[in-house]
PDB file of C-alpha atoms and ligand atoms in Angstrom:
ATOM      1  CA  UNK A 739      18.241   0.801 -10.049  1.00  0.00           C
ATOM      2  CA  UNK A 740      16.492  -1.054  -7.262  1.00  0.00           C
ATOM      3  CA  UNK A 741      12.851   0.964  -6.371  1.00  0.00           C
ATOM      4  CA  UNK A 742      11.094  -0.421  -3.121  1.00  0.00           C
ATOM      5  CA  UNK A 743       7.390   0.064  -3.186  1.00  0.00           C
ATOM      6  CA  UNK A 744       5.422  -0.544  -0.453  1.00  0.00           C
ATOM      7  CA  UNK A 745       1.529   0.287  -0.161  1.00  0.00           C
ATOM      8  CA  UNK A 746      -1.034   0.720   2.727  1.00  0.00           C
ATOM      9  CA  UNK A 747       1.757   0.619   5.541  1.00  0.00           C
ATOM     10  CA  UNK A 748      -1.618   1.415   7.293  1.00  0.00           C
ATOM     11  CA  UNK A 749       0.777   2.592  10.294  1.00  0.00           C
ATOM     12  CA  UNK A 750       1.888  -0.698  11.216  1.00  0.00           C
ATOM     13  CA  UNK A 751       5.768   0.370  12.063  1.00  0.00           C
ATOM     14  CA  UNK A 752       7.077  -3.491  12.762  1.00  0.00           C
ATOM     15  CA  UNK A 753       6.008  -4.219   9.476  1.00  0.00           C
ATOM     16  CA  UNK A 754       7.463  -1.305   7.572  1.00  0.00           C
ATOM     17  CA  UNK A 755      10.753  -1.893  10.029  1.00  0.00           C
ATOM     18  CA  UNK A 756      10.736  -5.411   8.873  1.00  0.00           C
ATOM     19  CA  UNK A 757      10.738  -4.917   5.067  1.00  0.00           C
ATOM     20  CA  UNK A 758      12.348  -1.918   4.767  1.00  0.00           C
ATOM     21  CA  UNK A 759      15.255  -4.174   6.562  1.00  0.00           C
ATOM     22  CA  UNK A 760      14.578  -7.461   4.470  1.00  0.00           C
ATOM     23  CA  UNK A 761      14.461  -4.920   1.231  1.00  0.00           C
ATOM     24  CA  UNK A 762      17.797  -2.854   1.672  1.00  0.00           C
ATOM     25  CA  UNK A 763      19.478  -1.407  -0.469  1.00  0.00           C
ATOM     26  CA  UNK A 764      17.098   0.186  -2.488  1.00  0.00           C
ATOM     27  CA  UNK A 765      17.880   3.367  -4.585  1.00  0.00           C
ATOM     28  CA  UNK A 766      14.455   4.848  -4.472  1.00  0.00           C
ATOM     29  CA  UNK A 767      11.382   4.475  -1.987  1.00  0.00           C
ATOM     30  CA  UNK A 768       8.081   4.872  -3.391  1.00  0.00           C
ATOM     31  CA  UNK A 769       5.037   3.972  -1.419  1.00  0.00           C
ATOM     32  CA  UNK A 770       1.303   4.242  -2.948  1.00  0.00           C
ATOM     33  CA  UNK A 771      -0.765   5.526   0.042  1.00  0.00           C
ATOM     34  CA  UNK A 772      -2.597   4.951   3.288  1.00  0.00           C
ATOM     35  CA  UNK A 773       0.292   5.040   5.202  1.00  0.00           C
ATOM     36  CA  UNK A 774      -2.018   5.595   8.290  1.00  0.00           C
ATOM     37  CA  UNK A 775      -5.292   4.290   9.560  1.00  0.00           C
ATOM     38  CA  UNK A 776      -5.888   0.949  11.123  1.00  0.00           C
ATOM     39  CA  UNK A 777      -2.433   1.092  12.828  1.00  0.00           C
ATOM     40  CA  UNK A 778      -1.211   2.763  16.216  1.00  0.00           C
ATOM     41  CA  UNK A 779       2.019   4.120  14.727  1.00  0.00           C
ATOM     42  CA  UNK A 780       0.956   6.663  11.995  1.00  0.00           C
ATOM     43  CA  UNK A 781       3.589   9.581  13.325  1.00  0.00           C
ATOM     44  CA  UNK A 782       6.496   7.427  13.900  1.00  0.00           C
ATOM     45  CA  UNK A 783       5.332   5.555  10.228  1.00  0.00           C
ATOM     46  CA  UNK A 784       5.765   8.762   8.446  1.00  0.00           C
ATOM     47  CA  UNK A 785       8.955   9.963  10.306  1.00  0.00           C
ATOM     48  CA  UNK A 786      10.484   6.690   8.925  1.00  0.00           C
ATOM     49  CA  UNK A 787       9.587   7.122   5.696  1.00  0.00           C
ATOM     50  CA  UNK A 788      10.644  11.278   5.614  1.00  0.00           C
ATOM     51  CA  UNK A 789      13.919   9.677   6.939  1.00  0.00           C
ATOM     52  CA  UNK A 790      14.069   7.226   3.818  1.00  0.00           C
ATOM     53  CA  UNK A 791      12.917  10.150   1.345  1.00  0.00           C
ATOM     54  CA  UNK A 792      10.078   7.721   0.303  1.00  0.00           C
ATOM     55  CA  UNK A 793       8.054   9.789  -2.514  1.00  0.00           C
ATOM     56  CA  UNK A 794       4.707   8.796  -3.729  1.00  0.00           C
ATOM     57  CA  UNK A 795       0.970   9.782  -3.062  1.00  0.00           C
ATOM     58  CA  UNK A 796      -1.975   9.786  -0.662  1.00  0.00           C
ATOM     59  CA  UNK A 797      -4.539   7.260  -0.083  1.00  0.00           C
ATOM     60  CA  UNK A 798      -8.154   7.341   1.121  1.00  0.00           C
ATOM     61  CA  UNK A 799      -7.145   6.528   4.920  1.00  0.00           C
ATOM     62  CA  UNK A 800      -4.655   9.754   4.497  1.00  0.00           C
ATOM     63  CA  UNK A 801      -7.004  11.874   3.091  1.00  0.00           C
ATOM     64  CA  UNK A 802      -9.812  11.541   5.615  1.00  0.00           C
ATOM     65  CA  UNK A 803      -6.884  11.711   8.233  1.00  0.00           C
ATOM     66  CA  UNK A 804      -6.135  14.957   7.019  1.00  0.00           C
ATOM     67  CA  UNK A 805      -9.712  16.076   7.052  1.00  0.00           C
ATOM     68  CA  UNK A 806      -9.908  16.269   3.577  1.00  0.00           C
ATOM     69  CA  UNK A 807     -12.181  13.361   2.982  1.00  0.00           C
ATOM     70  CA  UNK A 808     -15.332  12.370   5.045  1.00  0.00           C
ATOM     71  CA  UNK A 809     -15.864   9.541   7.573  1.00  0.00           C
ATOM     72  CA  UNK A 810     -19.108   8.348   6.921  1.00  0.00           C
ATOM     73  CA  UNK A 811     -18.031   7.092   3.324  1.00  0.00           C
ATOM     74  CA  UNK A 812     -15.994   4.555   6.078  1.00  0.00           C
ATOM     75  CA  UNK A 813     -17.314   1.340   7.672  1.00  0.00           C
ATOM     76  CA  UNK A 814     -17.416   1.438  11.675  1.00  0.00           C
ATOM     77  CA  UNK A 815     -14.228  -0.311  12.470  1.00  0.00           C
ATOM     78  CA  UNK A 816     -12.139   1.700   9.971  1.00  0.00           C
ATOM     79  CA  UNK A 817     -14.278   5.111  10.675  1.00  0.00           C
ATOM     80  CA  UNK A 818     -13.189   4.467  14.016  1.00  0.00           C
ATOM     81  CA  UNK A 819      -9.386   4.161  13.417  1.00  0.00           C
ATOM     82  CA  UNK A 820      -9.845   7.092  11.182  1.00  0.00           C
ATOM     83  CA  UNK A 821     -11.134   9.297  13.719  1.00  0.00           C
ATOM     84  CA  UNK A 822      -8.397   8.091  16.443  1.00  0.00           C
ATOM     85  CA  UNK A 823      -5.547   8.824  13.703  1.00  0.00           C
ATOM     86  CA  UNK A 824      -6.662  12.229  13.010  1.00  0.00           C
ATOM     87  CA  UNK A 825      -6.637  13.621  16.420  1.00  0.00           C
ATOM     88  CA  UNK A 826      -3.760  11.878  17.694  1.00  0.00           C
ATOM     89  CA  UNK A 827      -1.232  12.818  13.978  1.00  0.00           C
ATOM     90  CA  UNK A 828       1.283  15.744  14.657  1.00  0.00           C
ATOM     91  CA  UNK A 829       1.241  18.895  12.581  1.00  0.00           C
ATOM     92  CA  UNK A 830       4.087  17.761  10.902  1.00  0.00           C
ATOM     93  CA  UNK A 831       2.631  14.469  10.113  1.00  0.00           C
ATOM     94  CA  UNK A 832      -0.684  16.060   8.611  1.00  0.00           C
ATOM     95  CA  UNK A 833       1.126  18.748   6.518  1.00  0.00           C
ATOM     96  CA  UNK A 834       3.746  15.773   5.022  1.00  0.00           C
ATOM     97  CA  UNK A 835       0.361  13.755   3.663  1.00  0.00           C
ATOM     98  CA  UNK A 836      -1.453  16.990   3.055  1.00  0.00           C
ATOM     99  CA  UNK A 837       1.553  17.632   0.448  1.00  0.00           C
ATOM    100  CA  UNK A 838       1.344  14.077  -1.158  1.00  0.00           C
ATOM    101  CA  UNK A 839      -0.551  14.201  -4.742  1.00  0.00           C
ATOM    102  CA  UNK A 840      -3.196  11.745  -5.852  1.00  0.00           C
ATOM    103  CA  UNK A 841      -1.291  10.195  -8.583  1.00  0.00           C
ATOM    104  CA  UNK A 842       2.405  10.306  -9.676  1.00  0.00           C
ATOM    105  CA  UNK A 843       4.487   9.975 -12.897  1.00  0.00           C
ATOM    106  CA  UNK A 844       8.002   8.368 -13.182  1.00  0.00           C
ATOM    107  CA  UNK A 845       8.285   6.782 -15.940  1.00  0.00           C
ATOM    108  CA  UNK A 846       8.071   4.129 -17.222  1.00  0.00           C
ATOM    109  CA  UNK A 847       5.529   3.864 -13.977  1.00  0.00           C
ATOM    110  CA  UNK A 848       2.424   5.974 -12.683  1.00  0.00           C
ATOM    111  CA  UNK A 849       1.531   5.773  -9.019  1.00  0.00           C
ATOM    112  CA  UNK A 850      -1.747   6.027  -7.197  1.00  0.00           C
ATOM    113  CA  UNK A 851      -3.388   4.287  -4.686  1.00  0.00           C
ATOM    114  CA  UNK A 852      -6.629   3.169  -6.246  1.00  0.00           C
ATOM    115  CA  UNK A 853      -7.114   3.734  -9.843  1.00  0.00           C
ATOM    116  CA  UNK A 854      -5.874   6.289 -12.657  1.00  0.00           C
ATOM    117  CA  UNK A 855      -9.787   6.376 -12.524  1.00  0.00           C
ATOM    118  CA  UNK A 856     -10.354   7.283  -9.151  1.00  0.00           C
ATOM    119  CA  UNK A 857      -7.149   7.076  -7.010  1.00  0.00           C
ATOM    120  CA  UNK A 858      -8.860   7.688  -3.909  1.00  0.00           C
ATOM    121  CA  UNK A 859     -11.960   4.586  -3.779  1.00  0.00           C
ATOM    122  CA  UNK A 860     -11.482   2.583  -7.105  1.00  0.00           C
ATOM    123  CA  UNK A 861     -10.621  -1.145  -6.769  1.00  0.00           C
ATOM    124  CA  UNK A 862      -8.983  -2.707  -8.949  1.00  0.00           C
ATOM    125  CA  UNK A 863      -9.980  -6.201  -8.079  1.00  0.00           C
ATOM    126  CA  UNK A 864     -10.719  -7.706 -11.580  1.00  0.00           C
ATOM    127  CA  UNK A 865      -9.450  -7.711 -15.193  1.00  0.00           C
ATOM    128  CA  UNK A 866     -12.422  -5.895 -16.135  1.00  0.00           C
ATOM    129  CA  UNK A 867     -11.573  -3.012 -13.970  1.00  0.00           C
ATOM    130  CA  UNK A 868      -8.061  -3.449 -14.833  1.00  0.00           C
ATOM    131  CA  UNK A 869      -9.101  -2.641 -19.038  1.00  0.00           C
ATOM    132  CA  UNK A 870     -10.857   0.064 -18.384  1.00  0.00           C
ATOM    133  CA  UNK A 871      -8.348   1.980 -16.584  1.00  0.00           C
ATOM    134  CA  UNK A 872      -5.402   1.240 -18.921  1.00  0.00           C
ATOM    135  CA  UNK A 873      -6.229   4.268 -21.316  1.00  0.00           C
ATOM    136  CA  UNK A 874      -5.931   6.522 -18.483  1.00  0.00           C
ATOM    137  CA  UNK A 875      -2.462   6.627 -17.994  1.00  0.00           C
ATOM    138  CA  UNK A 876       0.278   7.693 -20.429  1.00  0.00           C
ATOM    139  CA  UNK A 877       2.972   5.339 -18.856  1.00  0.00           C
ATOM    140  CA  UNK A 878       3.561   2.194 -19.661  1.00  0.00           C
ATOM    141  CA  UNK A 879       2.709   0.379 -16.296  1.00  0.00           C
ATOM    142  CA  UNK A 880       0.747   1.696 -13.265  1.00  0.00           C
ATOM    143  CA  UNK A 881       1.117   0.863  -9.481  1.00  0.00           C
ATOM    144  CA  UNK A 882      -1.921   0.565  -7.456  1.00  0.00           C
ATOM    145  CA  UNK A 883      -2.498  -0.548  -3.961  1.00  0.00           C
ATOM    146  CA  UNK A 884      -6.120  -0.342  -1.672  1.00  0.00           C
ATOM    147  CA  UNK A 885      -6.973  -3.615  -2.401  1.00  0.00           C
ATOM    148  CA  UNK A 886      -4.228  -5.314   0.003  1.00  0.00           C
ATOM    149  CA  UNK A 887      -3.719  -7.697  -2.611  1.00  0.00           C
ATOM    150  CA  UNK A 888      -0.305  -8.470  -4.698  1.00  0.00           C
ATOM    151  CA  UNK A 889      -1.491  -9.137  -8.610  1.00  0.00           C
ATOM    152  CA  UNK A 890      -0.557  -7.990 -11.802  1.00  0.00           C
ATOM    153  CA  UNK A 891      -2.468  -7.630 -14.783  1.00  0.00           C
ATOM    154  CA  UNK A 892      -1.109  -7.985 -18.573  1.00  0.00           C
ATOM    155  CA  UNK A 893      -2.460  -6.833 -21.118  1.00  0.00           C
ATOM    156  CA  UNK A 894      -1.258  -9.796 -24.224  1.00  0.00           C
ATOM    157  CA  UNK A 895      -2.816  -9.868 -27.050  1.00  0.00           C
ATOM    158  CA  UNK A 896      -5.447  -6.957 -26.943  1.00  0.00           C
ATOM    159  CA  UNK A 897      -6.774  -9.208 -23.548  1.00  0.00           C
ATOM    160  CA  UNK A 898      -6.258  -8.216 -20.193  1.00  0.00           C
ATOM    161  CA  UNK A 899      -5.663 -11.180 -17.551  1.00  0.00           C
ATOM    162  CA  UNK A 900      -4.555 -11.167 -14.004  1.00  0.00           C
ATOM    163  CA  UNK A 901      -1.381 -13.069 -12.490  1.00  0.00           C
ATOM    164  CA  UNK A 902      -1.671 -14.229  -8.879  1.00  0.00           C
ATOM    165  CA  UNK A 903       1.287 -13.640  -6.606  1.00  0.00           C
ATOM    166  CA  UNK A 904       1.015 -16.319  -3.845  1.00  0.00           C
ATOM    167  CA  UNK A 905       4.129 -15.957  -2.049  1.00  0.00           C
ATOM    168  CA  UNK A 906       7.770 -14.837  -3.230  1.00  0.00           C
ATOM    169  CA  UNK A 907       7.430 -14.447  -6.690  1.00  0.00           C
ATOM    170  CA  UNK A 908       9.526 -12.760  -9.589  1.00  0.00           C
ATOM    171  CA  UNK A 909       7.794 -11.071 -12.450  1.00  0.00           C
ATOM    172  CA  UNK A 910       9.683 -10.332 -15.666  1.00  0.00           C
ATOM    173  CA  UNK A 911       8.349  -6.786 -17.104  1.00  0.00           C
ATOM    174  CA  UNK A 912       9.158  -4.891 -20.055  1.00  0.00           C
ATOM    175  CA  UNK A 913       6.957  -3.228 -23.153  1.00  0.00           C
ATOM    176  CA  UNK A 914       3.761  -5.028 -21.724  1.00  0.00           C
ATOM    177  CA  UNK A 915       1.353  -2.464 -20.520  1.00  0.00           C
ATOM    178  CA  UNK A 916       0.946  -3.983 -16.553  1.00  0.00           C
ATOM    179  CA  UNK A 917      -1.670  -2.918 -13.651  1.00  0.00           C
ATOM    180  CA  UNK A 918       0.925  -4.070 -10.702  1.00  0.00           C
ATOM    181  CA  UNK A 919      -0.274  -4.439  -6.809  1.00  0.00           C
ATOM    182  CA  UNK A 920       2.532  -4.990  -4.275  1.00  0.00           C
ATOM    183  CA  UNK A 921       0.104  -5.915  -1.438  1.00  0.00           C
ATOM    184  CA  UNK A 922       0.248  -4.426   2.024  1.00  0.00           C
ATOM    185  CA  UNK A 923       2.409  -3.969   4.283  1.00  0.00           C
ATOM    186  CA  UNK A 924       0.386  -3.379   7.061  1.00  0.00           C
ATOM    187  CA  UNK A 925      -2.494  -5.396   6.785  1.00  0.00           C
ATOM    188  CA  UNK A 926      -2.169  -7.598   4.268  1.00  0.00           C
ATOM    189  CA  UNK A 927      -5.327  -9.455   3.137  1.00  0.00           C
ATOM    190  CA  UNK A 928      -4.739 -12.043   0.696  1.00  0.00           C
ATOM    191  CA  UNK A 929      -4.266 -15.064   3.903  1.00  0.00           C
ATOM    192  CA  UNK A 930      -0.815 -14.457   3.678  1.00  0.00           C
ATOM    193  CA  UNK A 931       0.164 -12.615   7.686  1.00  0.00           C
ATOM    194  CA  UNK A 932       3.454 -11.632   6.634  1.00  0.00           C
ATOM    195  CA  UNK A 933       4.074  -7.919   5.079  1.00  0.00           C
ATOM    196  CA  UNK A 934       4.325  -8.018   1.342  1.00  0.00           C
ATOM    197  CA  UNK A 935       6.333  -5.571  -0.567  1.00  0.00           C
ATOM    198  CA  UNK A 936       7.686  -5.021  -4.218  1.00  0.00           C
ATOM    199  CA  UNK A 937      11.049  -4.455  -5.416  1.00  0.00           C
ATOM    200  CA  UNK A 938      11.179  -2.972  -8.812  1.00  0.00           C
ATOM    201  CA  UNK A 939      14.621  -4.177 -10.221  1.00  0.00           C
ATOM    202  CA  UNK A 940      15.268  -2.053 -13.536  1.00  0.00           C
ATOM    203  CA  UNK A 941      18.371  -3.429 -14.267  1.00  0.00           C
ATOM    204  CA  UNK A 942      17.220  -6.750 -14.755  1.00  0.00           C
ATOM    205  CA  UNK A 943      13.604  -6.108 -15.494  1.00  0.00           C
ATOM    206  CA  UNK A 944      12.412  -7.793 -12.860  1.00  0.00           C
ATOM    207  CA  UNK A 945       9.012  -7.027 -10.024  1.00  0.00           C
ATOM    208  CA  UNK A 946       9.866  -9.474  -7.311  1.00  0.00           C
ATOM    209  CA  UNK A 947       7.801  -9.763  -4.649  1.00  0.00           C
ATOM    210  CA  UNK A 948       8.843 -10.070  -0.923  1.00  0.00           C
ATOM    211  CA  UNK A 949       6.749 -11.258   2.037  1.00  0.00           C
ATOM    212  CA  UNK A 950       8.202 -10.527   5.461  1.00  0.00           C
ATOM    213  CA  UNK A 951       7.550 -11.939   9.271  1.00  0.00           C
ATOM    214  CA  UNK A 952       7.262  -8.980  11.605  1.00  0.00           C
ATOM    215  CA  UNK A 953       6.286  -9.454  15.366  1.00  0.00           C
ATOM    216  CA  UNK A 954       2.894  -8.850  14.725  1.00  0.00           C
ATOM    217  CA  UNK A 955       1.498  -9.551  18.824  1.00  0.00           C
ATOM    218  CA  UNK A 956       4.072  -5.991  18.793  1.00  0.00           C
ATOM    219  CA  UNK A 957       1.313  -4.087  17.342  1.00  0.00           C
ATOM    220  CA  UNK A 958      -1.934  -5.889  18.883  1.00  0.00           C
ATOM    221  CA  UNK A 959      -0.749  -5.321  21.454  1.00  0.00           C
ATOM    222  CA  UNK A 960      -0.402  -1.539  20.889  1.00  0.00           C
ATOM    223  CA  UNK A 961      -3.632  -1.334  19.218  1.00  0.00           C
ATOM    224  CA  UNK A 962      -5.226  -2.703  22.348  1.00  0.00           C
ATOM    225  CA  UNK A 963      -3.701  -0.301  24.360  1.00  0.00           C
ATOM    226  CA  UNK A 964      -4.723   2.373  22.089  1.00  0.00           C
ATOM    227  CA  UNK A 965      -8.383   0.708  22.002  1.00  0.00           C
ATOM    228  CA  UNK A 966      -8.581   0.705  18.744  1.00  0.00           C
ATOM    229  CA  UNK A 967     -11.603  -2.088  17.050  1.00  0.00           C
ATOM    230  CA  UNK A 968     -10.319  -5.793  17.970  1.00  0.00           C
ATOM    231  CA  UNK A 969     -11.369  -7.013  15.078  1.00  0.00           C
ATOM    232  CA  UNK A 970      -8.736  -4.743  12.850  1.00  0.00           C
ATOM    233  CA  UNK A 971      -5.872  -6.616  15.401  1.00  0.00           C
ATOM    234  CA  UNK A 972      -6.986  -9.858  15.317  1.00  0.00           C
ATOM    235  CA  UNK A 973      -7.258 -10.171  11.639  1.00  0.00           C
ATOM    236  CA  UNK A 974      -3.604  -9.560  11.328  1.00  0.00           C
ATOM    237  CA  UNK A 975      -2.646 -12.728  12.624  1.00  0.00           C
ATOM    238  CA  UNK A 976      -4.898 -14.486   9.640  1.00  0.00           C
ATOM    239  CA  UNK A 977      -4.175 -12.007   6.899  1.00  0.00           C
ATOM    240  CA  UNK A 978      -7.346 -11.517   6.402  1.00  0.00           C
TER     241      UNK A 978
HETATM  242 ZN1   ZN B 871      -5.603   0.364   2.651  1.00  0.00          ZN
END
């Protein structure tokens, strides 16, 4: 079975076009939250992924979309996208995130977007953080997203470590309890521009990692129309 997992789409719909495309076929679509915020596409972001049956859960950007999360825990910029992308979602866009759960089983994977912790604001940015949230789920590996940065960490030998993923990379998985980030797709920050995305092969045991060119001057370009903060544009052409 080939699983697609894409995190913080952040509705950026040239970039979830683009891997989505570069991806295909997939058997399953999961995705690990903040599907909106930052980007100028958050309706026609989760009408593509209703059409692709994409299951997963909800992410801090969705939540406060939603109105079921408060802007001021937000800095300026991404208060300010918040704001935009709750007035402007459909009804039918709020009640599909408004249905999405915090965290998700299928196993041999759980899904949320921060932490088993905290799924909503946890990082998990280090090895530390990594350790202390591998008690808290019953699965063998979790998938996490929020920081916008592909990594894995293994735990070998009672020690958890983390594995950089600079690029296209391939991953071999099996009984090793794993902590597994497939980056963003929409705003990826690890100085890498292009969309990253994961593709869970089962059959061969295998996380690869993709990263994807998308016409990202597309979406600036939208963004400025929509006057949304210049700064949350421009640093998509760094990946930063
Ligand atoms: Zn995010």
């Amino acid at each position: 079975m080939r699983i697609c997992v894409l995190s913080d789409i952040h509705g950026n719909l040239p970039a979830l076009e683009a891997v989505l495309a570069a991806l295909m076929p997939y058997d399953a679509l999961w995705q690990l939250g903040d599907i909106v915020g930052y980007g100028p596409q958050p309706d026609e972001v989760v009408a593509r992924l209703v059409e692709e049956k994409a299951v997963g859960v909800r992410g801090n950007h969705d939540s406060a979309a939603i109105g079921a999360l408060d802007h001021d825990a937000f800095n300026d910029d991404a208060r300010t996208a918040v704001e935009w992308t709750a007035a402007r979602i459909s009804p039918q866009t709020r009640d599909w995130l408004a249905a999405l759960p915090l965290r998700a089983v299928d196993a041999p994977f759980t899904l949320v977007h921060g932490s088993p912790r905290d799924p909503t604001w946890e990082y998990v940015y280090s090895a530390g953080v990594a350790r202390a949230n591998l008690p808290l789920f019953e699965t063998t590996h979790c998938l996490v997203g929020h920081t916008h940065v592909p990594l894995v960490f293994r735990q070998r030998n009672g020690k958890v470590e983390g594995v950089h993923i600079k690029g296209e990379m391939t991953y071999a998985f099996g009984e090793e309890r794993l902590v597994i980030n497939p980056g963003s797709v929409g705003q990826p920050r690890d100085g890498d521009a292009r969309a990253s995305a994961l593709l869970i092969d089962t059959d061969a045991g295998t996380l690869e990692w993709h990263r994807v060119e998308y016409p990202i001057e597309r979406v600036q370009r939208l963004m400025e129309q929509q006057r949304l903060p210049r700064r949350l544009s421009t640093r998509l052409q760094f990946g930063l």
